[in-house]
Amino acid sequence: MEVRPSPEQEAARLDAVLQKMERVRQARRHKFYLRDDHITLSHGSGGKATHNLIEGVFAPAFSNPLLDRMDDAAVFALDGSGLQVAFTTDTYVVSPLFFAGGDIGKLAVHGTINDLAMAGAQPLYLSASFILEEGFPIAELRRIVASMQQAAQEAGVAIVTGDTKVVQRGKGDGVFINTAGVGLRRAHWPLGQTALQPGDVVLLSGSVGDHGIAIMLAREALDIETDVQSDTAPLHTLVAALLEAVGEGVHCLKDPTRGGVATALNEMALASEVAIGLDEQAIPVHPGVRGACEILGLDPLTIANEGKLLAVVAPEVAQQALAAMRAHPLGREAAIIGSVQADPAGIVFLRTEIGGMRVLDMLVGDPLPRIC
């Protein structure tokens, strides 16, 4: 006969776990230290090493009120116009250049659009700059450029300026693409990773890990039978539907790219000084991704995505937000995966499928280099 713990025992167990988490939080309060003497691939992973690099080099040098928010895009008002503009930039170094579900060109357009969308903006114009390696096939360049144009046209944005540089053979990796984007902001309320409040609900627009696993399988030519494809997609219409449905009930939007869901949620928890609790059973993971992760010893929650978003919303609009996301083609698998609480601040924890609880940290190391 199974003996279940009493409510008092369960409360005491939870309190003990939270006390442990608080000790971890205190140890992690000043965790971003740059001790490295040279750049490593881990500095581009989007996880702890990336944050160490940003906090140790770029943030103090370029500090200003817009940059210090560390959101996906800077948002500012145009003098005298009353318009709020979102501005972002990104660089794409994916390897291989072509993979199941996409290519570096499509990825560059979608990624820039999504960073604008996470700021609550309607994307309008993009730039595209290319760093080409001597000897790179023109036919492949044409294929990439055509893919970019198709992705931009389908998303309703225009590529309006750019640049081209060529480096010597062996000094590049075929092609690198830098993009920037501007858009007009739809959301005129505080929206970002500093806006989370205890009681908020965390939603995820669909299954995690598809992009990173598709890249790894294409690059390593692993003999794993799966139909996993990159989820790269422009998310601005999904965001528009969500904002139209619940408006100011949306407190934060973030696309979990490098470092995956784990890193994105840790960034939110640290920025807002709150805790985020997740239900592992509620997080959608496709069987092919789960199987590949089990074989390769990877955690789906630290794997990159390029067509998913996290939305943190007020509790009273959570069901309405979920319905709006599920009604959109890019949000059919949307789920409520957790909630925000006051303590232990700066910690993300996972209630596991077997009834335990563990701290979910940022990505450590670099299991998937060059995924975006």
CSV table of C-alpha atoms in Angstrom, one decimal:
chain,number,residue,atom,x,y,z
A,1,MET,CA,0.0,0.0,0.0
A,2,GLU,CA,1.4,3.3,-1.1
A,3,VAL,CA,1.8,5.9,1.8
A,4,ARG,CA,1.5,9.4,0.5
A,5,PRO,CA,3.2,12.2,2.5
A,6,SER,CA,0.9,14.5,4.4
A,7,PRO,CA,0.4,18.2,3.2
A,8,GLU,CA,2.7,19.2,6.1
A,9,GLN,CA,5.4,16.8,5.1
A,10,GLU,CA,5.2,17.9,1.5
A,11,ALA,CA,5.4,21.5,2.5
A,12,ALA,CA,8.4,20.8,4.7
A,13,ARG,CA,10.1,18.9,1.8
A,14,LEU,CA,9.4,21.8,-0.6
A,15,ASP,CA,10.7,24.3,1.9
A,16,ALA,CA,14.0,22.3,2.3
A,17,VAL,CA,14.4,22.2,-1.5
A,18,LEU,CA,13.9,26.0,-1.8
A,19,GLN,CA,16.4,26.6,1.0
A,20,LYS,CA,18.9,24.6,-0.9
A,21,MET,CA,18.1,26.7,-4.0
A,22,GLU,CA,18.6,29.9,-2.1
A,23,ARG,CA,22.1,28.7,-1.0
A,24,VAL,CA,22.8,28.0,-4.7
A,25,ARG,CA,21.4,31.5,-5.6
A,26,GLN,CA,23.7,33.2,-3.1
A,27,ALA,CA,26.7,31.3,-4.5
A,28,ARG,CA,25.7,32.4,-8.1
A,29,ARG,CA,24.8,36.1,-7.4
A,30,HIS,CA,28.1,37.3,-9.0
A,31,LYS,CA,28.7,34.3,-11.3
A,32,PHE,CA,29.7,36.2,-14.4
A,33,TYR,CA,33.5,36.3,-14.3
A,34,LEU,CA,35.8,36.4,-17.3
A,35,ARG,CA,38.8,34.4,-16.3
A,36,ASP,CA,39.8,33.3,-19.9
A,37,ASP,CA,42.9,34.7,-21.6
A,38,HIS,CA,41.7,33.7,-25.1
A,39,ILE,CA,38.4,33.3,-27.0
A,40,THR,CA,37.1,29.7,-27.2
A,41,LEU,CA,34.2,28.2,-29.1
A,42,SER,CA,32.2,28.2,-25.8
A,43,HIS,CA,32.1,32.0,-25.8
A,44,GLY,CA,29.7,31.7,-28.8
A,45,SER,CA,27.4,29.0,-27.2
A,46,GLY,CA,24.9,31.5,-25.7
A,47,GLY,CA,25.4,29.9,-22.3
A,48,LYS,CA,27.6,30.8,-19.3
A,49,ALA,CA,30.8,31.5,-21.3
A,50,THR,CA,28.9,33.9,-23.5
A,51,HIS,CA,27.5,35.8,-20.6
A,52,ASN,CA,31.0,35.9,-19.0
A,53,LEU,CA,32.3,37.5,-22.2
A,54,ILE,CA,29.5,40.0,-22.5
A,55,GLU,CA,29.6,41.0,-18.8
A,56,GLY,CA,33.4,41.1,-18.7
A,57,VAL,CA,34.1,43.0,-22.0
A,58,PHE,CA,31.2,44.4,-23.9
A,59,ALA,CA,28.7,45.5,-21.2
A,60,PRO,CA,31.0,47.7,-19.2
A,61,ALA,CA,32.6,49.3,-22.3
A,62,PHE,CA,29.3,50.1,-24.1
A,63,SER,CA,27.0,50.6,-21.1
A,64,ASN,CA,24.0,52.8,-21.7
A,65,PRO,CA,20.3,52.6,-20.6
A,66,LEU,CA,19.2,50.9,-23.9
A,67,LEU,CA,22.0,48.3,-23.9
A,68,ASP,CA,21.9,47.6,-20.2
A,69,ARG,CA,18.4,46.0,-20.6
A,70,MET,CA,20.1,43.1,-22.5
A,71,ASP,CA,16.9,42.4,-24.5
A,72,ASP,CA,16.8,40.9,-28.0
A,73,ALA,CA,16.4,44.4,-29.5
A,74,ALA,CA,16.9,48.0,-28.4
A,75,VAL,CA,13.6,50.0,-28.3
A,76,PHE,CA,13.6,53.8,-28.4
A,77,ALA,CA,11.4,56.7,-29.4
A,78,LEU,CA,12.0,58.8,-32.5
A,79,ASP,CA,12.2,62.4,-31.4
A,80,GLY,CA,9.0,64.3,-31.9
A,81,SER,CA,7.2,61.5,-33.9
A,82,GLY,CA,5.8,59.5,-31.0
A,83,LEU,CA,6.9,56.3,-32.8
A,84,GLN,CA,8.8,53.6,-31.0
A,85,VAL,CA,11.4,51.8,-33.0
A,86,ALA,CA,13.0,48.4,-32.3
A,87,PHE,CA,16.5,47.9,-33.6
A,88,THR,CA,18.6,44.7,-33.6
A,89,THR,CA,21.6,43.0,-35.2
A,90,ASP,CA,22.9,39.5,-35.4
A,91,THR,CA,25.6,37.4,-37.2
A,92,TYR,CA,25.2,33.9,-38.6
A,93,VAL,CA,28.0,31.4,-38.8
A,94,VAL,CA,26.1,28.1,-39.0
A,95,SER,CA,27.8,24.9,-40.2
A,96,PRO,CA,26.8,23.2,-42.5
A,97,LEU,CA,25.3,26.0,-44.6
A,98,PHE,CA,22.4,23.8,-45.8
A,99,PHE,CA,20.5,21.5,-43.5
A,100,ALA,CA,17.1,19.8,-43.1
A,101,GLY,CA,14.5,22.5,-43.0
A,102,GLY,CA,16.6,25.5,-43.9
A,103,ASP,CA,19.9,27.1,-44.7
A,104,ILE,CA,22.1,30.0,-43.4
A,105,GLY,CA,20.2,32.5,-45.6
A,106,LYS,CA,16.7,31.7,-44.3
A,107,LEU,CA,18.1,31.5,-40.8
A,108,ALA,CA,19.6,35.0,-41.0
A,109,VAL,CA,16.3,36.5,-42.1
A,110,HIS,CA,14.1,34.6,-39.6
A,111,GLY,CA,16.5,35.2,-36.7
A,112,THR,CA,16.5,39.0,-37.2
A,113,ILE,CA,12.8,39.2,-37.7
A,114,ASN,CA,12.3,37.2,-34.5
A,115,ASP,CA,14.5,39.4,-32.4
A,116,LEU,CA,12.4,42.4,-33.5
A,117,ALA,CA,9.2,40.4,-32.8
A,118,MET,CA,10.4,39.6,-29.2
A,119,ALA,CA,10.5,43.4,-28.6
A,120,GLY,CA,6.8,43.6,-29.6
A,121,ALA,CA,7.6,45.2,-33.0
A,122,GLN,CA,6.4,44.8,-36.6
A,123,PRO,CA,9.6,44.0,-38.6
A,124,LEU,CA,10.0,46.4,-41.6
A,125,TYR,CA,13.6,46.5,-43.0
A,126,LEU,CA,16.7,44.4,-42.9
A,127,SER,CA,20.3,44.8,-43.9
A,128,ALA,CA,22.5,42.0,-45.1
A,129,SER,CA,26.3,41.9,-45.1
A,130,PHE,CA,28.4,39.0,-46.3
A,131,ILE,CA,31.9,37.9,-45.4
A,132,LEU,CA,32.9,35.5,-48.2
A,133,GLU,CA,35.9,33.2,-48.3
A,134,GLU,CA,38.0,33.1,-51.4
A,135,GLY,CA,37.0,30.0,-53.5
A,136,PHE,CA,33.4,29.9,-52.2
A,137,PRO,CA,31.2,28.6,-55.1
A,138,ILE,CA,29.1,31.3,-56.7
A,139,ALA,CA,26.3,28.8,-57.3
A,140,GLU,CA,26.0,28.2,-53.5
A,141,LEU,CA,26.0,32.0,-52.9
A,142,ARG,CA,23.2,32.4,-55.4
A,143,ARG,CA,21.3,29.7,-53.6
A,144,ILE,CA,21.7,31.4,-50.2
A,145,VAL,CA,20.7,34.8,-51.5
A,146,ALA,CA,17.7,33.4,-53.2
A,147,SER,CA,16.6,31.7,-50.0
A,148,MET,CA,17.1,35.0,-48.1
A,149,GLN,CA,14.9,36.9,-50.6
A,150,GLN,CA,12.2,34.3,-50.5
A,151,ALA,CA,12.2,34.3,-46.7
A,152,ALA,CA,12.0,38.1,-46.6
A,153,GLN,CA,9.3,38.3,-49.2
A,154,GLU,CA,7.2,35.7,-47.4
A,155,ALA,CA,7.6,37.6,-44.1
A,156,GLY,CA,6.7,41.0,-45.7
A,157,VAL,CA,10.1,42.6,-45.0
A,158,ALA,CA,12.6,44.2,-47.4
A,159,ILE,CA,16.4,43.8,-47.5
A,160,VAL,CA,17.3,47.4,-48.2
A,161,THR,CA,21.1,47.8,-47.6
A,162,GLY,CA,24.2,45.7,-47.1
A,163,ASP,CA,27.9,45.1,-47.7
A,164,THR,CA,30.3,42.5,-49.0
A,165,LYS,CA,33.8,41.6,-47.9
A,166,VAL,CA,36.1,38.8,-49.2
A,167,VAL,CA,38.8,37.1,-47.0
A,168,GLN,CA,41.6,34.9,-48.1
A,169,ARG,CA,41.2,31.2,-48.6
A,170,GLY,CA,41.4,29.5,-45.2
A,171,LYS,CA,40.5,32.7,-43.3
A,172,GLY,CA,36.8,32.1,-43.2
A,173,ASP,CA,34.3,29.3,-43.3
A,174,GLY,CA,32.7,29.7,-46.7
A,175,VAL,CA,30.3,32.5,-45.8
A,176,PHE,CA,29.3,34.5,-42.7
A,177,ILE,CA,26.2,36.7,-42.8
A,178,ASN,CA,25.6,39.8,-40.6
A,179,THR,CA,22.1,41.3,-40.5
A,180,ALA,CA,20.4,44.2,-38.8
A,181,GLY,CA,16.7,45.0,-38.6
A,182,VAL,CA,14.3,47.8,-37.7
A,183,GLY,CA,10.6,47.7,-36.9
A,184,LEU,CA,7.8,49.7,-35.4
A,185,ARG,CA,6.8,48.6,-31.9
A,186,ARG,CA,3.2,47.4,-31.4
A,187,ALA,CA,3.6,47.1,-27.6
A,188,HIS,CA,3.7,50.4,-25.9
A,189,TRP,CA,4.0,49.1,-22.3
A,190,PRO,CA,7.1,47.8,-20.4
A,191,LEU,CA,7.9,44.5,-22.2
A,192,GLY,CA,11.1,42.6,-21.6
A,193,GLN,CA,13.0,40.2,-19.4
A,194,THR,CA,13.0,42.7,-16.4
A,195,ALA,CA,9.2,42.8,-16.4
A,196,LEU,CA,8.4,39.3,-14.9
A,197,GLN,CA,6.2,39.3,-11.8
A,198,PRO,CA,5.5,36.6,-9.2
A,199,GLY,CA,2.4,34.7,-10.3
A,200,ASP,CA,3.0,35.1,-14.0
A,201,VAL,CA,2.6,32.1,-16.2
A,202,VAL,CA,5.2,30.8,-18.7
A,203,LEU,CA,4.1,29.6,-22.1
A,204,LEU,CA,6.1,27.8,-24.8
A,205,SER,CA,4.9,28.0,-28.5
A,206,GLY,CA,6.0,24.4,-29.4
A,207,SER,CA,8.4,21.6,-29.2
A,208,VAL,CA,12.1,22.3,-28.3
A,209,GLY,CA,15.4,21.2,-29.7
A,210,ASP,CA,14.5,20.7,-33.4
A,211,HIS,CA,17.0,23.2,-34.8
A,212,GLY,CA,20.0,22.2,-32.8
A,213,ILE,CA,19.5,18.5,-33.4
A,214,ALA,CA,18.9,19.0,-37.1
A,215,ILE,CA,22.2,20.9,-37.3
A,216,MET,CA,24.1,18.3,-35.4
A,217,LEU,CA,22.8,15.4,-37.5
A,218,ALA,CA,23.6,17.2,-40.7
A,219,ARG,CA,27.1,18.2,-39.6
A,220,GLU,CA,28.3,15.0,-38.0
A,221,ALA,CA,26.5,12.7,-40.5
A,222,LEU,CA,25.4,10.5,-37.5
A,223,ASP,CA,23.7,7.2,-38.4
A,224,ILE,CA,20.5,8.1,-36.5
A,225,GLU,CA,17.2,7.5,-38.2
A,226,THR,CA,15.0,10.5,-37.6
A,227,ASP,CA,12.9,13.0,-39.5
A,228,VAL,CA,14.0,16.0,-37.3
A,229,GLN,CA,14.1,19.3,-39.3
A,230,SER,CA,15.1,22.8,-38.2
A,231,ASP,CA,12.1,24.8,-36.9
A,232,THR,CA,13.4,28.1,-38.4
A,233,ALA,CA,10.4,30.4,-38.9
A,234,PRO,CA,9.4,34.0,-38.6
A,235,LEU,CA,7.5,34.6,-35.4
A,236,HIS,CA,6.2,38.1,-35.9
A,237,THR,CA,2.6,37.1,-36.9
A,238,LEU,CA,2.4,34.7,-33.9
A,239,VAL,CA,3.4,37.6,-31.7
A,240,ALA,CA,0.9,39.9,-33.3
A,241,ALA,CA,-1.9,37.4,-32.6
A,242,LEU,CA,-0.8,37.1,-29.0
A,243,LEU,CA,-0.6,40.8,-28.5
A,244,GLU,CA,-4.0,41.3,-30.1
A,245,ALA,CA,-5.5,38.7,-27.8
A,246,VAL,CA,-4.2,39.7,-24.4
A,247,GLY,CA,-2.3,43.1,-24.9
A,248,GLU,CA,-0.6,44.3,-21.8
A,249,GLY,CA,-1.1,40.9,-20.2
A,250,VAL,CA,2.1,39.9,-22.1
A,251,HIS,CA,5.1,40.8,-19.8
A,252,CYS,CA,8.0,39.2,-21.7
A,253,LEU,CA,8.7,37.5,-25.0
A,254,LYS,CA,12.0,35.7,-25.8
A,255,ASP,CA,13.0,33.2,-28.5
A,256,PRO,CA,15.2,30.4,-26.9
A,257,THR,CA,17.9,30.3,-29.6
A,258,ARG,CA,21.6,29.6,-28.4
A,259,GLY,CA,21.5,27.9,-25.0
A,260,GLY,CA,17.9,26.9,-25.5
A,261,VAL,CA,15.0,27.2,-23.1
A,262,ALA,CA,17.1,26.8,-20.0
A,263,THR,CA,19.4,29.7,-20.8
A,264,ALA,CA,16.6,32.0,-21.9
A,265,LEU,CA,14.6,31.4,-18.7
A,266,ASN,CA,17.7,31.9,-16.6
A,267,GLU,CA,18.3,35.2,-18.3
A,268,MET,CA,14.7,36.3,-17.4
A,269,ALA,CA,15.0,35.1,-13.8
A,270,LEU,CA,18.2,36.9,-13.2
A,271,ALA,CA,17.0,40.1,-14.9
A,272,SER,CA,13.7,40.3,-13.0
A,273,GLU,CA,15.2,38.8,-9.7
A,274,VAL,CA,12.5,36.1,-9.6
A,275,ALA,CA,12.3,32.3,-9.6
A,276,ILE,CA,10.8,30.3,-12.4
A,277,GLY,CA,9.4,26.8,-11.8
A,278,LEU,CA,8.8,24.4,-14.7
A,279,ASP,CA,6.8,21.2,-15.1
A,280,GLU,CA,9.0,18.8,-17.1
A,281,GLN,CA,6.0,16.8,-18.3
A,282,ALA,CA,4.4,19.9,-19.8
A,283,ILE,CA,7.3,20.8,-22.1
A,284,PRO,CA,6.8,19.5,-25.6
A,285,VAL,CA,9.7,17.5,-27.2
A,286,HIS,CA,9.3,15.6,-30.4
A,287,PRO,CA,10.2,11.9,-30.1
A,288,GLY,CA,13.0,12.2,-32.7
A,289,VAL,CA,14.6,15.0,-30.7
A,290,ARG,CA,14.2,13.2,-27.4
A,291,GLY,CA,15.7,10.0,-28.9
A,292,ALA,CA,18.7,11.8,-30.4
A,293,CYS,CA,19.3,13.7,-27.1
A,294,GLU,CA,19.2,10.4,-25.2
A,295,ILE,CA,21.7,8.8,-27.6
A,296,LEU,CA,24.0,11.8,-27.6
A,297,GLY,CA,23.7,12.6,-23.9
A,298,LEU,CA,22.2,16.1,-24.4
A,299,ASP,CA,19.4,18.0,-22.6
A,300,PRO,CA,16.6,19.2,-25.0
A,301,LEU,CA,16.2,22.3,-22.8
A,302,THR,CA,19.7,23.5,-23.7
A,303,ILE,CA,19.4,22.9,-27.4
A,304,ALA,CA,18.9,25.8,-29.8
A,305,ASN,CA,15.5,26.7,-31.4
A,306,GLU,CA,14.9,29.1,-34.3
A,307,GLY,CA,11.1,29.0,-34.6
A,308,LYS,CA,9.8,28.9,-31.0
A,309,LEU,CA,9.1,31.6,-28.4
A,310,LEU,CA,8.6,31.8,-24.7
A,311,ALA,CA,5.9,34.1,-23.5
A,312,VAL,CA,5.5,35.2,-19.8
A,313,VAL,CA,2.0,36.5,-19.2
A,314,ALA,CA,-0.3,37.6,-16.3
A,315,PRO,CA,-2.1,34.7,-14.7
A,316,GLU,CA,-5.6,36.1,-15.5
A,317,VAL,CA,-4.9,36.0,-19.3
A,318,ALA,CA,-2.9,32.7,-19.4
A,319,GLN,CA,-5.7,30.5,-20.9
A,320,GLN,CA,-6.6,33.3,-23.4
A,321,ALA,CA,-3.0,33.6,-24.5
A,322,LEU,CA,-2.7,29.8,-24.9
A,323,ALA,CA,-5.8,29.7,-27.0
A,324,ALA,CA,-4.5,32.5,-29.2
A,325,MET,CA,-1.1,30.8,-29.7
A,326,ARG,CA,-2.7,27.4,-30.5
A,327,ALA,CA,-5.0,29.1,-33.1
A,328,HIS,CA,-1.9,30.2,-35.1
A,329,PRO,CA,0.0,27.7,-37.4
A,330,LEU,CA,3.3,28.3,-35.5
A,331,GLY,CA,1.7,27.8,-32.1
A,332,ARG,CA,-0.4,24.6,-32.5
A,333,GLU,CA,1.7,22.8,-29.9
A,334,ALA,CA,1.8,25.7,-27.5
A,335,ALA,CA,1.7,24.7,-23.8
A,336,ILE,CA,1.8,26.3,-20.3
A,337,ILE,CA,5.1,25.0,-18.9
A,338,GLY,CA,5.5,26.8,-15.6
A,339,SER,CA,5.1,29.9,-13.5
A,340,VAL,CA,7.0,32.7,-11.8
A,341,GLN,CA,7.5,33.0,-8.1
A,342,ALA,CA,9.3,35.4,-5.8
A,343,ASP,CA,11.9,33.1,-4.3
A,344,PRO,CA,14.6,31.9,-4.6
A,345,ALA,CA,15.4,34.9,-6.9
A,346,GLY,CA,17.5,34.2,-9.9
A,347,ILE,CA,16.8,30.4,-10.0
A,348,VAL,CA,15.0,28.3,-12.6
A,349,PHE,CA,14.0,24.9,-11.3
A,350,LEU,CA,12.4,21.9,-12.9
A,351,ARG,CA,9.8,19.6,-11.4
A,352,THR,CA,10.9,16.3,-13.0
A,353,GLU,CA,8.7,13.5,-14.4
A,354,ILE,CA,9.6,11.2,-11.5
A,355,GLY,CA,8.5,13.8,-8.9
A,356,GLY,CA,11.8,15.3,-8.0
A,357,MET,CA,13.1,18.8,-8.4
A,358,ARG,CA,16.4,20.1,-9.8
A,359,VAL,CA,17.9,23.4,-10.6
A,360,LEU,CA,17.9,24.1,-14.4
A,361,ASP,CA,21.1,26.1,-15.1
A,362,MET,CA,22.3,27.9,-18.2
A,363,LEU,CA,24.1,25.9,-20.9
A,364,VAL,CA,27.7,25.1,-19.8
A,365,GLY,CA,30.3,24.4,-22.4
A,366,ASP,CA,29.5,24.1,-26.1
A,367,PRO,CA,27.9,20.9,-27.2
A,368,LEU,CA,26.6,22.4,-30.5
A,369,PRO,CA,29.0,24.9,-32.1
A,370,ARG,CA,27.9,27.0,-35.1
A,371,ILE,CA,24.2,26.4,-34.8
A,372,CYS,CA,23.1,29.9,-35.9
